[in-house]
XYZ file of N, CA, C and O in Angstrom:
616
model
N 11.107 -1.252 3.665
C 9.792 -1.354 4.240
C 9.981 -1.753 5.705
O 10.637 -2.745 5.995
N 9.402 -0.966 6.591
C 9.553 -1.191 8.027
C 8.207 -1.414 8.701
O 7.189 -0.890 8.256
N 8.253 -2.168 9.796
C 7.061 -2.323 10.627
C 6.933 -1.057 11.460
O 7.883 -0.638 12.123
N 5.760 -0.424 11.408
C 5.535 0.822 12.152
C 5.518 0.538 13.650
O 4.917 -0.443 14.098
N 6.156 1.407 14.397
C 6.107 1.299 15.845
C 4.769 1.838 16.333
O 4.215 2.766 15.759
N 4.249 1.219 17.371
C 2.985 1.654 17.947
C 3.190 2.213 19.331
O 4.319 2.312 19.831
N 2.102 2.567 19.980
C 2.163 3.123 21.335
C 2.732 2.094 22.307
O 3.531 2.417 23.178
N 2.316 0.837 22.147
C 2.713 -0.201 23.081
C 3.814 -1.115 22.559
O 4.337 -1.935 23.311
N 4.144 -0.999 21.296
C 5.136 -1.910 20.723
C 6.161 -1.132 19.915
O 5.816 -0.285 19.111
N 7.414 -1.480 20.140
C 8.506 -0.883 19.398
C 9.244 -2.001 18.689
O 9.767 -2.908 19.329
N 9.290 -1.921 17.380
C 9.948 -2.949 16.583
C 11.362 -2.550 16.185
O 11.996 -3.232 15.382
N 11.836 -1.451 16.740
C 13.223 -1.047 16.523
C 13.578 -0.828 15.063
O 14.658 -1.224 14.629
N 12.690 -0.193 14.319
C 12.926 0.075 12.893
C 13.249 -1.201 12.120
O 14.110 -1.218 11.245
N 12.535 -2.275 12.442
C 12.768 -3.563 11.800
C 12.431 -3.487 10.311
O 11.329 -3.126 9.934
N 13.402 -3.823 9.480
C 13.239 -3.810 8.021
C 12.799 -5.180 7.529
O 13.437 -6.182 7.837
N 11.728 -5.211 6.766
C 11.336 -6.445 6.105
C 12.238 -6.649 4.886
O 12.641 -5.685 4.238
N 12.521 -7.875 4.586
C 13.329 -8.218 3.421
C 12.428 -8.183 2.188
O 11.586 -9.059 2.011
N 12.584 -7.188 1.358
C 11.723 -7.017 0.181
C 11.834 -8.212 -0.763
O 10.886 -8.544 -1.465
N 12.974 -8.881 -0.746
C 13.163 -10.051 -1.608
C 12.441 -11.283 -1.079
O 12.353 -12.284 -1.783
N 11.940 -11.227 0.148
C 11.206 -12.350 0.740
C 9.700 -12.203 0.553
O 8.931 -12.971 1.106
N 9.301 -11.204 -0.234
C 7.885 -11.006 -0.539
C 7.588 -11.755 -1.835
O 8.196 -11.486 -2.877
N 6.668 -12.725 -1.754
C 6.286 -13.495 -2.927
C 5.451 -12.669 -3.879
O 4.806 -11.699 -3.489
N 5.430 -13.065 -5.122
C 4.720 -12.305 -6.152
C 3.391 -12.924 -6.561
O 2.799 -12.526 -7.555
N 2.885 -13.879 -5.813
C 1.570 -14.465 -6.113
C 0.650 -14.218 -4.928
O 0.884 -14.711 -3.825
N -0.417 -13.453 -5.154
C -1.355 -13.120 -4.093
C -2.041 -14.376 -3.565
O -2.396 -15.273 -4.330
N -2.242 -14.408 -2.264
C -2.967 -15.521 -1.647
C -4.473 -15.238 -1.616
O -5.240 -16.055 -1.132
N -4.870 -14.101 -2.155
C -6.280 -13.716 -2.243
C -6.625 -13.529 -3.714
O -5.801 -13.053 -4.500
N -7.844 -13.861 -4.070
C -8.288 -13.678 -5.456
C -8.683 -12.241 -5.764
O -8.718 -11.837 -6.921
N -8.987 -11.444 -4.709
C -9.482 -10.097 -4.963
C -8.699 -8.982 -4.268
O -9.026 -7.817 -4.438
N -7.696 -9.308 -3.488
C -6.842 -8.305 -2.843
C -5.383 -8.666 -3.085
O -5.049 -9.840 -3.256
N -4.525 -7.658 -3.039
C -3.099 -7.928 -3.175
C -2.566 -8.278 -1.783
O -2.332 -7.400 -0.954
N -2.434 -9.567 -1.531
C -1.889 -10.111 -0.283
C -0.745 -11.026 -0.663
O -0.954 -12.166 -1.075
N 0.448 -10.509 -0.513
C 1.628 -11.235 -0.958
C 2.302 -11.934 0.218
O 2.549 -11.315 1.258
N 2.614 -13.228 0.065
C 3.225 -13.973 1.162
C 4.620 -13.430 1.492
O 5.365 -13.043 0.594
N 4.909 -13.403 2.789
C 6.213 -12.949 3.265
C 6.892 -14.107 3.977
O 6.330 -14.682 4.913
N 8.092 -14.456 3.536
C 8.802 -15.601 4.108
C 10.092 -15.216 4.811
O 10.881 -16.082 5.185
N 10.302 -13.925 5.015
C 11.540 -13.469 5.650
C 11.456 -13.454 7.164
O 10.461 -13.855 7.769
N 12.524 -12.985 7.759
C 12.603 -12.867 9.221
C 11.594 -11.847 9.729
O 11.265 -10.881 9.054
N 11.135 -12.083 10.954
C 10.256 -11.153 11.660
C 10.894 -10.818 12.994
O 11.715 -11.592 13.510
N 10.525 -9.694 13.598
C 11.088 -9.356 14.910
C 10.709 -10.409 15.952
O 9.675 -11.080 15.835
N 11.527 -10.547 16.961
C 11.328 -11.575 17.992
C 9.949 -11.490 18.632
O 9.325 -12.519 18.898
N 9.432 -10.282 18.884
C 8.143 -10.148 19.562
C 6.956 -10.549 18.674
O 5.837 -10.635 19.147
N 7.198 -10.832 17.409
C 6.119 -11.273 16.518
C 6.176 -12.775 16.251
O 5.309 -13.308 15.583
N 7.162 -13.451 16.738
C 7.316 -14.881 16.463
C 6.718 -15.705 17.577
O 6.639 -15.228 18.703
N 6.330 -16.926 17.366
C 6.333 -17.645 16.100
C 5.045 -17.371 15.326
O 4.009 -17.092 15.916
N 5.137 -17.449 14.021
C 3.953 -17.307 13.170
C 3.922 -18.454 12.169
O 4.954 -18.977 11.777
N 2.723 -18.811 11.804
C 2.560 -19.857 10.807
C 2.647 -19.269 9.399
O 3.170 -19.897 8.493
N 2.123 -18.057 9.236
C 2.175 -17.402 7.932
C 2.177 -15.892 8.102
O 1.712 -15.371 9.121
N 2.717 -15.219 7.095
C 2.752 -13.759 7.091
C 2.493 -13.284 5.662
O 2.933 -13.920 4.696
N 1.750 -12.172 5.550
C 1.402 -11.615 4.256
C 1.544 -10.110 4.305
O 1.275 -9.486 5.327
N 1.943 -9.532 3.177
C 1.967 -8.089 3.028
C 0.733 -7.713 2.207
O 0.566 -8.160 1.080
N -0.157 -6.933 2.818
C -1.376 -6.466 2.162
C -1.110 -5.062 1.638
O -0.658 -4.191 2.376
N -1.375 -4.853 0.350
C -1.163 -3.555 -0.270
C -2.458 -3.032 -0.854
O -3.147 -3.754 -1.577
N -2.786 -1.804 -0.546
C -3.931 -1.120 -1.122
C -3.423 0.257 -1.511
O -3.172 1.096 -0.648
N -3.228 0.470 -2.794
C -2.660 1.716 -3.295
C -3.691 2.373 -4.195
O -3.975 1.883 -5.283
N -4.263 3.475 -3.691
C -5.260 4.218 -4.453
C -4.976 5.701 -4.313
O -4.625 6.171 -3.235
N -5.156 6.413 -5.388
C -4.896 7.842 -5.384
C -5.771 8.564 -4.367
O -5.297 9.380 -3.585
N -7.043 8.236 -4.328
C -7.982 8.931 -3.455
C -7.761 8.569 -1.987
O -7.787 9.420 -1.119
N -7.532 7.301 -1.697
C -7.382 6.853 -0.306
C -5.946 6.847 0.174
O -5.693 6.648 1.350
N -5.015 7.003 -0.709
C -3.623 6.927 -0.325
C -3.138 5.490 -0.313
O -3.747 4.612 -0.904
N -2.046 5.269 0.379
C -1.411 3.958 0.408
C -1.632 3.312 1.772
O -1.432 3.946 2.797
N -2.063 2.060 1.717
C -2.190 1.281 2.951
C -1.376 0.018 2.790
O -1.609 -0.778 1.882
N -0.410 -0.149 3.685
C 0.423 -1.344 3.709
C 0.317 -1.947 5.098
O 0.496 -1.246 6.101
N 0.038 -3.237 5.140
C -0.146 -3.907 6.423
C 0.539 -5.264 6.364
O 0.438 -5.973 5.361
N 1.204 -5.629 7.449
C 1.739 -6.974 7.595
C 0.726 -7.776 8.397
O 0.396 -7.424 9.532
N 0.203 -8.834 7.793
C -0.760 -9.715 8.452
C -0.033 -10.984 8.850
O 0.644 -11.595 8.020
N -0.161 -11.372 10.112
C 0.458 -12.608 10.561
C -0.587 -13.496 11.220
O -1.538 -13.016 11.816
N -0.379 -14.804 11.103
C -1.269 -15.802 11.690
C -0.396 -16.753 12.499
O 0.538 -17.348 11.964
N -0.709 -16.883 13.784
C 0.119 -17.750 14.636
C -0.319 -19.209 14.591
O 0.242 -20.051 15.273
N -1.334 -19.514 13.805
C -1.791 -20.889 13.665
C -2.821 -21.303 14.684
O -3.445 -22.344 14.557
N -3.016 -20.509 15.707
C -3.986 -20.822 16.753
C -5.231 -19.942 16.608
O -5.944 -19.707 17.572
N -5.434 -19.436 15.411
C -6.607 -18.604 15.167
C -6.415 -17.144 15.511
O -7.347 -16.358 15.432
N -5.207 -16.750 15.899
C -4.959 -15.350 16.234
C -4.190 -14.684 15.098
O -3.055 -15.041 14.809
N -4.859 -13.731 14.474
C -4.233 -12.965 13.401
C -3.888 -11.581 13.931
O -4.646 -11.004 14.702
N -2.743 -11.079 13.505
C -2.306 -9.744 13.910
C -2.092 -8.893 12.672
O -1.698 -9.389 11.620
N -2.346 -7.608 12.832
C -2.117 -6.634 11.766
C -1.146 -5.591 12.278
O -1.361 -5.016 13.346
N -0.116 -5.347 11.490
C 0.863 -4.325 11.837
C 1.054 -3.409 10.634
O 1.412 -3.882 9.548
N 0.804 -2.118 10.797
C 1.022 -1.188 9.683
C 2.495 -1.179 9.279
O 3.387 -1.375 10.109
N 2.722 -0.939 7.996
C 4.074 -0.862 7.461
C 4.336 0.539 6.935
O 3.428 1.203 6.435
N 5.570 0.973 7.045
C 6.018 2.228 6.451
C 6.911 1.874 5.269
O 7.803 1.027 5.395
N 6.665 2.504 4.138
C 7.490 2.269 2.956
C 7.553 3.546 2.136
O 6.600 4.340 2.116
N 8.664 3.728 1.471
C 8.795 4.880 0.578
C 8.030 4.598 -0.712
O 7.722 3.445 -1.037
N 7.744 5.650 -1.439
C 7.088 5.480 -2.738
C 7.944 4.606 -3.655
O 7.417 3.785 -4.403
N 9.258 4.766 -3.579
C 10.155 3.978 -4.423
C 10.062 2.495 -4.086
O 10.080 1.645 -4.981
N 9.961 2.150 -2.804
C 9.827 0.747 -2.411
C 8.505 0.160 -2.905
O 8.467 -0.972 -3.395
N 7.432 0.934 -2.789
C 6.127 0.474 -3.244
C 6.139 0.280 -4.758
O 5.657 -0.736 -5.272
N 6.713 1.233 -5.471
C 6.789 1.137 -6.932
C 7.606 -0.079 -7.344
O 7.209 -0.833 -8.239
N 8.731 -0.293 -6.698
C 9.572 -1.442 -7.025
C 8.803 -2.752 -6.847
O 8.829 -3.630 -7.720
N 8.103 -2.872 -5.740
C 7.357 -4.097 -5.439
C 6.183 -4.291 -6.410
O 6.022 -5.361 -6.997
N 5.385 -3.245 -6.602
C 4.196 -3.393 -7.444
C 4.517 -3.432 -8.935
O 3.794 -4.068 -9.702
N 5.592 -2.791 -9.362
C 6.002 -2.944 -10.760
C 6.348 -4.401 -11.047
O 5.960 -4.943 -12.081
N 7.067 -5.033 -10.136
C 7.387 -6.462 -10.297
C 6.114 -7.295 -10.328
O 5.982 -8.216 -11.123
N 5.169 -6.979 -9.443
C 3.922 -7.731 -9.362
C 3.108 -7.597 -10.649
O 2.654 -8.586 -11.220
N 2.920 -6.365 -11.121
C 2.042 -6.138 -12.265
C 2.686 -6.443 -13.615
O 1.971 -6.581 -14.605
N 3.995 -6.543 -13.706
C 4.616 -6.833 -14.992
C 4.765 -8.331 -15.243
O 5.147 -8.727 -16.343
N 4.449 -9.144 -14.272
C 4.493 -10.591 -14.507
C 3.260 -11.023 -15.298
O 2.305 -10.269 -15.451
N 3.277 -12.242 -15.788
C 2.146 -12.801 -16.513
C 0.893 -12.714 -15.641
O 0.938 -13.034 -14.449
N -0.221 -12.274 -16.221
C -1.468 -12.068 -15.469
C -1.886 -13.311 -14.694
O -2.376 -13.215 -13.571
N -1.680 -14.485 -15.259
C -2.052 -15.720 -14.580
C -1.188 -16.038 -13.377
O -1.545 -16.873 -12.551
N -0.054 -15.362 -13.251
C 0.865 -15.617 -12.141
C 0.589 -14.766 -10.914
O 1.169 -14.986 -9.858
N -0.294 -13.773 -11.032
C -0.516 -12.846 -9.921
C -1.345 -13.450 -8.792
O -1.253 -13.004 -7.658
N -2.190 -14.436 -9.115
C -3.082 -15.006 -8.120
C -4.420 -14.283 -8.034
O -5.335 -14.753 -7.371
N -4.540 -13.144 -8.695
C -5.787 -12.372 -8.682
C -6.693 -12.804 -9.826
O -6.220 -13.175 -10.901
N -8.011 -12.722 -9.583
C -8.955 -12.906 -10.679
C -8.759 -11.752 -11.664
O -8.353 -10.649 -11.271
N -9.058 -11.992 -12.932
C -8.825 -10.977 -13.967
C -9.466 -9.635 -13.633
O -8.851 -8.582 -13.812
N -10.708 -9.666 -13.152
C -11.401 -8.415 -12.816
C -10.611 -7.623 -11.784
O -10.366 -6.425 -11.955
N -10.220 -8.289 -10.687
C -9.519 -7.591 -9.606
C -8.111 -7.188 -10.010
O -7.610 -6.149 -9.568
N -7.483 -7.963 -10.860
C -6.176 -7.565 -11.386
C -6.317 -6.239 -12.121
O -5.519 -5.316 -11.909
N -7.345 -6.105 -12.941
C -7.577 -4.852 -13.658
C -7.885 -3.687 -12.739
O -7.385 -2.579 -12.930
N -8.707 -3.924 -11.731
C -9.059 -2.869 -10.774
C -7.822 -2.358 -10.051
O -7.552 -1.155 -10.019
N -7.057 -3.264 -9.462
C -5.887 -2.855 -8.677
C -4.798 -2.261 -9.557
O -4.116 -1.322 -9.153
N -4.657 -2.777 -10.770
C -3.656 -2.218 -11.671
C -4.032 -0.796 -12.084
O -3.174 0.085 -12.138
N -5.310 -0.551 -12.345
C -5.762 0.801 -12.705
C -5.519 1.780 -11.556
O -5.021 2.895 -11.770
N -5.878 1.382 -10.335
C -5.615 2.242 -9.170
C -4.131 2.533 -9.036
O -3.719 3.669 -8.799
N -3.328 1.505 -9.181
C -1.876 1.657 -9.028
C -1.303 2.585 -10.093
O -0.494 3.464 -9.790
N -1.723 2.417 -11.334
C -1.198 3.246 -12.418
C -1.492 4.725 -12.158
O -0.617 5.581 -12.327
N -2.712 5.036 -11.720
C -3.059 6.436 -11.434
C -2.216 6.984 -10.283
O -1.709 8.103 -10.355
N -2.062 6.203 -9.224
C -1.242 6.633 -8.086
C 0.203 6.837 -8.527
O 0.828 7.841 -8.192
N 0.723 5.894 -9.292
C 2.122 5.952 -9.729
C 2.375 7.179 -10.602
O 3.422 7.835 -10.489
N 1.423 7.506 -11.474
C 1.577 8.684 -12.335
C 1.761 9.951 -11.500
O 2.592 10.797 -11.815
N 0.975 10.088 -10.449
C 1.031 11.299 -9.624
C 2.308 11.357 -8.794
O 2.947 12.399 -8.716
N 2.698 10.245 -8.169
C 3.878 10.309 -7.296
C 5.183 10.382 -8.083
O 6.180 10.853 -7.556
N 5.178 9.956 -9.333
C 6.400 10.050 -10.125
C 6.444 11.312 -10.981
O 7.494 11.694 -11.468
N 5.299 11.958 -11.157
C 5.238 13.188 -11.943
C 4.136 14.086 -11.390
O 3.047 14.184 -11.966
N 4.410 14.742 -10.255
C 3.380 15.566 -9.604
C 2.832 16.689 -10.487
O 1.747 17.196 -10.243
N 3.548 17.039 -11.552
C 3.057 18.109 -12.434
C 1.730 17.733 -13.081
O 0.987 18.601 -13.528
N 1.401 16.436 -13.107
C 0.114 15.995 -13.661
C -1.060 16.568 -12.864
O -2.167 16.680 -13.369
N -0.805 16.908 -11.610
C -1.870 17.494 -10.789
C -2.289 18.875 -11.285
O -3.399 19.317 -11.023
N -1.392 19.540 -11.996
C -1.709 20.887 -12.477
C -2.926 20.886 -13.387
O -3.741 21.812 -13.349
N -3.067 19.863 -14.227
C -4.247 19.779 -15.096
C -5.525 19.678 -14.268
O -6.524 20.327 -14.562
N -5.482 18.863 -13.231
C -6.653 18.681 -12.380
C -6.967 19.974 -11.646
O -8.115 20.436 -11.624
N -5.957 20.580 -11.062
C -6.148 21.802 -10.274
C -6.643 22.948 -11.159
O -7.520 23.723 -10.761
N -6.114 23.041 -12.359
C -6.519 24.153 -13.237
C -7.994 24.074 -13.633
O -8.592 25.087 -13.991
N -8.587 22.901 -13.543
C -10.004 22.748 -13.896
C -10.943 22.902 -12.699
O -12.157 22.796 -12.861
N -10.414 23.179 -11.524
C -11.253 23.374 -10.347
C -11.930 24.739 -10.395
O -11.420 25.685 -10.994
N -13.052 24.832 -9.710
C -13.720 26.135 -9.591
C -12.869 27.025 -8.694
O -12.023 26.549 -7.932
N -13.097 28.332 -8.767
C -12.336 29.271 -7.931
C -12.529 28.950 -6.450
O -11.586 29.028 -5.661
N -13.747 28.592 -6.084
C -14.053 28.248 -4.690
C -13.231 27.025 -4.247
O -12.652 27.007 -3.165
N -13.178 26.001 -5.105
C -12.423 24.795 -4.769
C -10.922 25.060 -4.733
O -10.202 24.514 -3.895
N -10.432 25.917 -5.626
C -9.007 26.283 -5.607
C -8.661 26.999 -4.302
O -7.610 26.759 -3.710
N -9.554 27.885 -3.862
C -9.325 28.617 -2.620
C -9.299 27.641 -1.435
O -8.440 27.729 -0.573
N -10.242 26.702 -1.419
C -10.266 25.691 -0.356
C -8.969 24.887 -0.369
O -8.353 24.662 0.677
N -8.543 24.472 -1.529
C -7.312 23.687 -1.657
C -6.110 24.470 -1.145
O -5.276 23.932 -0.412
N -6.040 25.736 -1.507
C -4.929 26.572 -1.070
C -4.914 26.715 0.459
O -3.866 26.644 1.078
N -6.071 26.873 1.072
C -6.155 27.051 2.520
C -5.816 25.763 3.272
O -5.302 25.806 4.371
N -6.136 24.622 2.679
C -6.018 23.357 3.397
C -5.020 22.380 2.776
O -5.086 21.182 3.052
N -4.110 22.884 1.987
C -3.190 22.024 1.254
C -2.468 21.013 2.147
O -2.354 19.852 1.800
N -2.009 21.407 3.279
C -1.229 20.513 4.136
C -2.032 19.937 5.290
O -1.510 19.212 6.114
N -3.320 20.228 5.340
C -4.188 19.744 6.415
C -4.959 18.526 5.934
O -6.005 18.635 5.301
N -4.468 17.313 6.215
C -5.095 16.081 5.737
C -6.481 15.881 6.335
O -7.314 15.197 5.768
N -6.761 16.451 7.505
C -8.048 16.262 8.169
C -9.148 17.149 7.598
O -10.311 16.970 7.913
N -8.800 18.117 6.757
C -9.787 19.048 6.229
C -10.651 18.421 5.160
O -11.760 18.862 4.912
N -10.145 17.410 4.504
C -10.890 16.761 3.419
C -11.973 15.872 4.013
O -11.720 15.040 4.862
N -13.205 16.102 3.555
C -14.307 15.278 4.080
C -15.149 14.717 2.977
O -15.085 15.087 1.875
């Protein structure tokens, strides 16, 4: 998992230590896992850091590193991660005892359901064939024309 480089900031492909990501969310309704590993020099000093994960089939994957410098300034940095890294992290999170996640039961169920659907598709893309085969001819044609154009979906 790497911090994404931006227009004004280059983090030099800085890798976060996946083992320094805690497995108890600091939020009751979002997956915000504490990060206690090293950060790039241009991001220090920070009082706290969290990895925010939002994995949904429809919206895709959103990973963000949130940092707080203790003076009321919070920063958000997008993260790049492979599907395998996300699966490794979230499998560990969701297979622990429900009371250990830090999430309220309702939100644990919501995020776990989203994750399971996303995981099914990225680990077995053939599952999409059932969905595609049930589309109307018009929708199949649209899909074929815009398969690789992420901006076409509205």
